[in-house]
């Protein structure tokens, strides 16, 4: 399996983030205000995960959908610059690429998102031959992938038939239904990567312990706890790891960088504790700069942060 061309095939959503930073409140009535900084950067949980994994040295390919426009070209270019294979990205000339505008001031953020092509990727558009070229499949933002969601169990069956292991980060369900057949999809998953809110909502439990018990059939579950770090269960083993103290600039994508670290540990057969500590280091270090990818850790940086 290690002789396959890619360590990870990521299937997920693509959008750009436009971060506008300044201590101003926008005002209708054609009021113009001057801000400090405007940055176009890689958005979307799945793309930030892919970049985090590439930064750690994993060989990554991406499947998703973008429009035939500047934001789509920006995303493809940024992924390619990090060595990520984009040949499986579908360009839909009839849809715009998604965009989030993030109004960021020192204490808070407001986010305006146009979904564009995010929800439109279909199962029949996925080049299944890419599965045979990868060791591991990671699916991001399950609840945003409207057109693909009914076929996720089928995608996972195809992956299993080709010998891949599977991880999933559902992220938040904007409809707050937490349904859509997730439990059927989870039957094939080796590593489930929710945050605390998502774990409790998905399992209808009110404690992490009960939530983990409810998901006992999934081999590994790692739960992100924000600044408190994370906890993980494999079989009956439960471990904890702290976050790393850093000067936090922006927590966008911390969970996705965490996922990249955890999957790195998993694919390299590290212990559960080491995988979780590496994941927390990657999550924490990613918060040092604005946007999801600018401060993502290399293995050397994560390693150094863990051994101070
Ligand atoms: N304020 C913070 N300070 C230090 N580390 C953090 C902070 N926020 C997040 N992290 C790190 O990033 C990881 C994932 O972040 P979290 O916010 O829990 O995920 P998600 O974005 O999926 O909700 C955490 O487990 C932690 O290691
Ligand atoms: Mg998340």
Short mmCIF file of C-alpha atoms and ligand atoms in Angstrom, two decimals:
data_model
loop_
_atom_site.label_atom_id
_atom_site.label_comp_id
_atom_site.label_asym_id
_atom_site.label_seq_id
_atom_site.Cartn_x
_atom_site.Cartn_y
_atom_site.Cartn_z
CA UNK A 1 0.00 0.00 0.00
CA UNK A 2 2.83 2.41 0.76
CA UNK A 3 3.87 2.08 -2.87
CA UNK A 4 0.65 3.79 -3.97
CA UNK A 5 1.16 7.21 -5.52
CA UNK A 6 -0.87 9.19 -2.95
CA UNK A 7 -1.06 8.80 0.81
CA UNK A 8 -4.43 10.56 0.97
CA UNK A 9 -7.25 11.19 -1.46
CA UNK A 10 -9.34 14.05 -0.07
CA UNK A 11 -12.97 14.33 -1.19
CA UNK A 12 -14.64 17.54 -0.11
CA UNK A 13 -15.58 21.16 -0.70
CA UNK A 14 -13.62 24.07 -2.16
CA UNK A 15 -13.97 27.77 -1.50
CA UNK A 16 -11.76 30.82 -1.16
CA UNK A 17 -11.71 33.02 1.95
CA UNK A 18 -11.46 36.80 1.67
CA UNK A 19 -10.31 38.05 5.07
CA UNK A 20 -10.91 41.75 5.74
CA UNK A 21 -9.19 42.87 8.91
CA UNK A 22 -9.78 46.14 10.74
CA UNK A 23 -11.53 47.61 13.77
CA UNK A 24 -14.59 48.81 11.89
CA UNK A 25 -18.27 47.87 11.75
CA UNK A 26 -19.72 47.81 8.22
CA UNK A 27 -22.59 50.20 7.68
CA UNK A 28 -25.28 50.31 5.00
CA UNK A 29 -26.27 53.62 3.45
CA UNK A 30 -23.17 53.63 1.23
CA UNK A 31 -20.80 54.40 4.11
CA UNK A 32 -17.18 53.73 3.07
CA UNK A 33 -14.75 52.71 5.77
CA UNK A 34 -11.03 51.97 5.52
CA UNK A 35 -9.67 48.67 6.85
CA UNK A 36 -6.12 47.55 7.67
CA UNK A 37 -5.72 44.47 5.51
CA UNK A 38 -7.42 42.42 2.79
CA UNK A 39 -6.18 38.89 2.09
CA UNK A 40 -7.48 36.27 -0.32
CA UNK A 41 -6.61 32.85 1.07
CA UNK A 42 -7.48 29.16 0.85
CA UNK A 43 -10.80 28.50 2.54
CA UNK A 44 -12.90 25.36 3.05
CA UNK A 45 -12.25 22.72 5.65
CA UNK A 46 -11.34 20.00 3.15
CA UNK A 47 -8.82 22.15 1.25
CA UNK A 48 -7.23 23.35 4.52
CA UNK A 49 -6.95 19.69 5.61
CA UNK A 50 -5.31 18.78 2.27
CA UNK A 51 -2.79 21.63 2.64
CA UNK A 52 -2.03 20.63 6.24
CA UNK A 53 -1.37 17.04 5.20
CA UNK A 54 0.86 18.17 2.30
CA UNK A 55 2.77 20.47 4.66
CA UNK A 56 3.51 17.45 6.89
CA UNK A 57 4.99 15.70 3.86
CA UNK A 58 2.09 13.47 2.86
CA UNK A 59 1.31 12.96 -0.84
CA UNK A 60 -2.19 14.30 -1.41
CA UNK A 61 -4.78 14.34 -4.22
CA UNK A 62 -8.03 16.32 -4.08
CA UNK A 63 -11.49 15.68 -5.54
CA UNK A 64 -14.05 18.49 -5.39
CA UNK A 65 -15.90 20.99 -7.55
CA UNK A 66 -15.06 24.54 -8.56
CA UNK A 67 -16.45 27.05 -11.02
CA UNK A 68 -14.67 28.28 -14.15
CA UNK A 69 -13.73 31.60 -12.52
CA UNK A 70 -10.93 33.47 -10.75
CA UNK A 71 -11.73 32.07 -7.28
CA UNK A 72 -11.70 28.54 -8.69
CA UNK A 73 -8.41 29.13 -10.50
CA UNK A 74 -6.97 30.64 -7.31
CA UNK A 75 -7.90 27.54 -5.32
CA UNK A 76 -6.46 25.13 -7.89
CA UNK A 77 -3.25 27.14 -8.16
CA UNK A 78 -2.79 27.28 -4.38
CA UNK A 79 -3.36 23.52 -4.03
CA UNK A 80 -0.96 22.79 -6.90
CA UNK A 81 1.72 25.05 -5.39
CA UNK A 82 1.66 22.77 -2.36
CA UNK A 83 2.17 19.71 -4.57
CA UNK A 84 -1.47 18.57 -4.31
CA UNK A 85 -2.81 16.68 -7.32
CA UNK A 86 -5.91 18.52 -8.66
CA UNK A 87 -6.65 16.33 -11.70
CA UNK A 88 -9.79 15.00 -9.99
CA UNK A 89 -11.30 18.47 -9.41
CA UNK A 90 -14.40 18.97 -11.55
CA UNK A 91 -14.81 22.42 -13.14
CA UNK A 92 -18.48 23.35 -13.58
CA UNK A 93 -18.86 26.29 -15.99
CA UNK A 94 -22.43 26.89 -14.80
CA UNK A 95 -21.64 27.49 -11.13
CA UNK A 96 -19.49 30.08 -9.34
CA UNK A 97 -16.80 28.91 -6.91
CA UNK A 98 -17.84 29.39 -3.30
CA UNK A 99 -16.52 32.36 -1.32
CA UNK A 100 -16.51 33.35 2.34
CA UNK A 101 -15.94 36.98 3.27
CA UNK A 102 -14.59 37.15 6.80
CA UNK A 103 -14.85 40.51 8.56
CA UNK A 104 -12.25 40.22 11.28
CA UNK A 105 -11.64 42.66 14.11
CA UNK A 106 -9.55 42.07 17.20
CA UNK A 107 -12.21 40.43 19.34
CA UNK A 108 -14.65 38.89 16.89
CA UNK A 109 -15.49 37.82 13.35
CA UNK A 110 -18.51 38.00 11.05
CA UNK A 111 -18.65 35.61 8.11
CA UNK A 112 -20.68 35.92 4.89
CA UNK A 113 -20.62 32.80 2.70
CA UNK A 114 -21.79 32.22 -0.84
CA UNK A 115 -21.95 28.45 -1.27
CA UNK A 116 -21.56 28.44 -5.07
CA UNK A 117 -20.31 25.04 -6.29
CA UNK A 118 -19.66 23.64 -2.78
CA UNK A 119 -22.71 21.38 -2.55
CA UNK A 120 -22.79 20.29 -6.19
CA UNK A 121 -20.17 17.49 -6.45
CA UNK A 122 -21.90 14.22 -7.47
CA UNK A 123 -20.77 10.61 -7.04
CA UNK A 124 -20.76 10.00 -10.82
CA UNK A 125 -18.27 12.86 -11.24
CA UNK A 126 -15.66 11.24 -8.99
CA UNK A 127 -12.85 9.51 -10.86
CA UNK A 128 -12.88 6.22 -8.94
CA UNK A 129 -9.52 5.22 -10.45
CA UNK A 130 -7.97 7.80 -8.07
CA UNK A 131 -8.99 5.51 -5.21
CA UNK A 132 -6.72 2.76 -6.53
CA UNK A 133 -3.80 5.22 -6.47
CA UNK A 134 -4.22 6.20 -2.78
CA UNK A 135 -3.71 4.54 0.62
CA UNK A 136 -6.33 6.50 2.52
CA UNK A 137 -9.58 8.39 1.82
CA UNK A 138 -10.51 11.48 3.85
CA UNK A 139 -13.98 12.99 3.46
CA UNK A 140 -14.48 16.54 4.72
CA UNK A 141 -17.60 18.62 5.43
CA UNK A 142 -20.13 15.80 4.99
CA UNK A 143 -23.03 18.14 5.80
CA UNK A 144 -22.15 20.60 3.04
CA UNK A 145 -21.86 18.00 0.27
CA UNK A 146 -25.58 17.90 -0.56
CA UNK A 147 -25.38 16.15 -3.95
CA UNK A 148 -22.80 13.57 -2.82
CA UNK A 149 -24.19 12.82 0.66
CA UNK A 150 -26.67 10.04 -0.30
CA UNK A 151 -23.83 8.24 -2.10
CA UNK A 152 -21.16 8.55 0.59
CA UNK A 153 -21.73 4.93 1.76
CA UNK A 154 -21.25 3.84 -1.86
CA UNK A 155 -18.03 5.87 -2.15
CA UNK A 156 -16.78 4.31 1.07
CA UNK A 157 -17.64 0.80 -0.21
CA UNK A 158 -15.61 1.52 -3.36
CA UNK A 159 -12.69 2.70 -1.21
CA UNK A 160 -12.85 -0.35 1.07
CA UNK A 161 -12.96 -2.67 -1.94
CA UNK A 162 -9.66 -1.10 -3.07
CA UNK A 163 -8.05 -1.53 0.36
CA UNK A 164 -8.11 2.10 1.55
CA UNK A 165 -8.60 3.18 5.14
CA UNK A 166 -11.10 6.00 5.69
CA UNK A 167 -11.36 9.10 7.88
CA UNK A 168 -14.20 11.62 8.07
CA UNK A 169 -14.68 15.08 9.57
CA UNK A 170 -18.35 15.98 9.17
CA UNK A 171 -17.95 19.53 10.52
CA UNK A 172 -21.08 21.37 11.65
CA UNK A 173 -24.49 20.66 10.10
CA UNK A 174 -25.89 24.09 9.10
CA UNK A 175 -29.43 22.61 9.10
CA UNK A 176 -28.80 21.19 12.62
CA UNK A 177 -30.64 18.00 11.63
CA UNK A 178 -27.52 15.80 12.10
CA UNK A 179 -29.14 13.13 9.91
CA UNK A 180 -28.73 12.29 6.22
CA UNK A 181 -27.61 8.70 6.74
CA UNK A 182 -24.37 9.52 8.58
CA UNK A 183 -24.54 6.37 10.70
CA UNK A 184 -24.64 4.19 7.58
CA UNK A 185 -21.54 5.99 6.28
CA UNK A 186 -19.77 5.68 9.65
CA UNK A 187 -19.93 1.86 9.41
CA UNK A 188 -16.98 1.96 6.98
CA UNK A 189 -14.98 4.65 8.78
CA UNK A 190 -11.69 3.85 10.53
CA UNK A 191 -11.07 7.32 12.02
CA UNK A 192 -13.84 9.77 12.97
CA UNK A 193 -12.74 13.36 13.75
CA UNK A 194 -15.57 15.46 15.25
CA UNK A 195 -15.29 18.38 17.65
CA UNK A 196 -17.14 18.18 20.97
CA UNK A 197 -20.30 19.96 19.74
CA UNK A 198 -20.51 17.71 16.70
CA UNK A 199 -19.93 14.50 18.70
CA UNK A 200 -22.74 15.35 21.14
CA UNK A 201 -25.16 16.41 18.39
CA UNK A 202 -24.49 13.32 16.26
CA UNK A 203 -24.83 10.86 19.14
CA UNK A 204 -27.66 12.70 21.01
CA UNK A 205 -25.61 12.31 24.20
CA UNK A 206 -24.64 14.96 26.72
CA UNK A 207 -21.12 13.88 27.66
CA UNK A 208 -18.02 13.01 25.66
CA UNK A 209 -17.75 9.64 27.45
CA UNK A 210 -21.31 8.67 26.50
CA UNK A 211 -20.79 9.95 22.95
CA UNK A 212 -17.64 7.84 22.57
CA UNK A 213 -19.49 4.80 23.97
CA UNK A 214 -22.27 5.32 21.45
CA UNK A 215 -19.71 5.16 18.62
CA UNK A 216 -17.98 2.03 19.96
CA UNK A 217 -18.13 0.32 16.55
CA UNK A 218 -15.80 2.94 14.99
CA UNK A 219 -12.17 1.80 15.53
CA UNK A 220 -10.79 5.29 16.34
CA UNK A 221 -12.61 8.48 17.37
CA UNK A 222 -10.64 11.69 18.12
CA UNK A 223 -12.60 14.59 19.62
CA UNK A 224 -11.36 18.19 19.34
CA UNK A 225 -11.84 20.36 22.43
CA UNK A 226 -10.62 23.77 21.21
CA UNK A 227 -8.05 25.41 23.49
CA UNK A 228 -8.47 22.48 25.92
CA UNK A 229 -6.83 20.07 23.48
CA UNK A 230 -8.41 16.76 22.49
CA UNK A 231 -9.32 13.24 23.56
CA UNK A 232 -9.31 10.03 21.56
CA UNK A 233 -10.57 6.47 21.92
CA UNK A 234 -9.27 3.31 20.25
CA UNK A 235 -11.07 0.17 21.38
CA UNK A 236 -11.26 0.55 25.14
CA UNK A 237 -8.21 2.85 25.37
CA UNK A 238 -8.94 6.53 26.02
CA UNK A 239 -6.19 9.19 25.93
CA UNK A 240 -6.01 12.98 26.29
CA UNK A 241 -3.64 15.62 24.93
CA UNK A 242 -3.30 19.31 25.74
CA UNK A 243 -3.16 22.04 23.16
CA UNK A 244 0.14 23.88 22.82
CA UNK A 245 0.36 27.42 24.20
CA UNK A 246 0.70 29.79 21.26
CA UNK A 247 -0.11 33.42 20.55
CA UNK A 248 -3.47 32.85 18.88
CA UNK A 249 -4.14 35.09 15.85
CA UNK A 250 -7.01 33.22 14.17
CA UNK A 251 -8.47 29.76 14.86
CA UNK A 252 -9.89 29.30 11.33
CA UNK A 253 -9.06 25.76 10.20
CA UNK A 254 -7.49 24.63 13.50
CA UNK A 255 -9.66 21.51 13.43
CA UNK A 256 -8.60 20.73 9.86
CA UNK A 257 -4.90 21.09 10.68
CA UNK A 258 -5.54 18.87 13.74
CA UNK A 259 -7.09 16.26 11.42
CA UNK A 260 -4.03 16.36 9.15
CA UNK A 261 -1.74 15.69 12.12
CA UNK A 262 -3.91 12.88 13.40
CA UNK A 263 -4.15 11.14 10.02
CA UNK A 264 -0.35 11.52 9.64
CA UNK A 265 0.09 9.64 12.91
CA UNK A 266 -2.48 7.03 11.91
CA UNK A 267 -0.88 6.35 8.52
CA UNK A 268 2.57 6.12 10.11
CA UNK A 269 1.31 3.67 12.73
CA UNK A 270 2.12 5.94 15.65
CA UNK A 271 0.53 5.19 19.03
CA UNK A 272 -2.85 6.75 19.82
CA UNK A 273 -1.21 9.14 22.30
CA UNK A 274 1.48 10.24 19.84
CA UNK A 275 -1.07 10.75 17.05
CA UNK A 276 -3.23 12.87 19.33
CA UNK A 277 -0.30 14.96 20.58
CA UNK A 278 0.88 15.55 17.02
CA UNK A 279 -2.68 16.50 16.02
CA UNK A 280 -2.94 19.03 18.86
CA UNK A 281 0.44 20.52 17.95
CA UNK A 282 -0.70 20.93 14.32
CA UNK A 283 -4.03 22.46 15.43
CA UNK A 284 -2.45 24.89 17.87
CA UNK A 285 0.41 25.96 15.59
CA UNK A 286 -2.05 26.70 12.76
CA UNK A 287 -3.67 29.46 14.87
CA UNK A 288 -0.52 31.62 14.78
CA UNK A 289 -1.55 33.47 11.60
CA UNK A 290 -4.70 34.64 9.84
CA UNK A 291 -6.45 32.11 7.60
CA UNK A 292 -6.34 28.32 7.72
CA UNK A 293 -3.06 27.52 5.96
CA UNK A 294 -0.50 30.32 6.51
CA UNK A 295 0.90 28.93 9.78
CA UNK A 296 0.39 25.20 9.22
CA UNK A 297 3.21 23.17 10.73
CA UNK A 298 5.88 21.10 9.07
CA UNK A 299 6.80 17.85 10.84
CA UNK A 300 9.96 19.55 12.14
CA UNK A 301 7.95 22.44 13.64
CA UNK A 302 5.35 20.14 15.20
CA UNK A 303 8.09 17.90 16.54
CA UNK A 304 9.97 20.87 18.04
CA UNK A 305 6.77 22.21 19.65
CA UNK A 306 6.18 18.84 21.31
CA UNK A 307 9.70 18.57 22.70
CA UNK A 308 10.31 21.92 24.35
N1 LIG B 1 -7.25 28.86 21.23
C1 LIG B 1 -6.45 27.80 21.00
N2 LIG B 1 -5.22 27.72 21.56
C2 LIG B 1 -4.40 26.66 21.35
N3 LIG B 1 -4.76 25.61 20.59
C3 LIG B 1 -5.96 25.62 19.99
C4 LIG B 1 -6.88 26.71 20.16
N4 LIG B 1 -8.00 26.44 19.43
C5 LIG B 1 -7.78 25.24 18.84
N5 LIG B 1 -6.56 24.73 19.15
C6 LIG B 1 -5.99 23.45 18.74
O1 LIG B 1 -6.60 23.03 17.54
C7 LIG B 1 -7.33 21.82 17.73
C8 LIG B 1 -8.61 21.83 16.96
O2 LIG B 1 -9.33 23.02 17.22
P1 LIG B 1 -10.92 22.99 17.49
O3 LIG B 1 -11.34 24.41 17.56
O4 LIG B 1 -11.22 22.14 18.66
O5 LIG B 1 -11.48 22.25 16.17
P2 LIG B 1 -12.69 22.64 15.19
O6 LIG B 1 -12.14 23.79 14.40
O7 LIG B 1 -12.92 21.42 14.35
O8 LIG B 1 -13.83 22.99 16.07
C9 LIG B 1 -7.54 21.70 19.24
O9 LIG B 1 -7.63 20.33 19.59
C10 LIG B 1 -6.28 22.37 19.77
O10 LIG B 1 -5.21 21.45 19.81
MG1 LIG B 2 -14.02 21.31 12.42
#
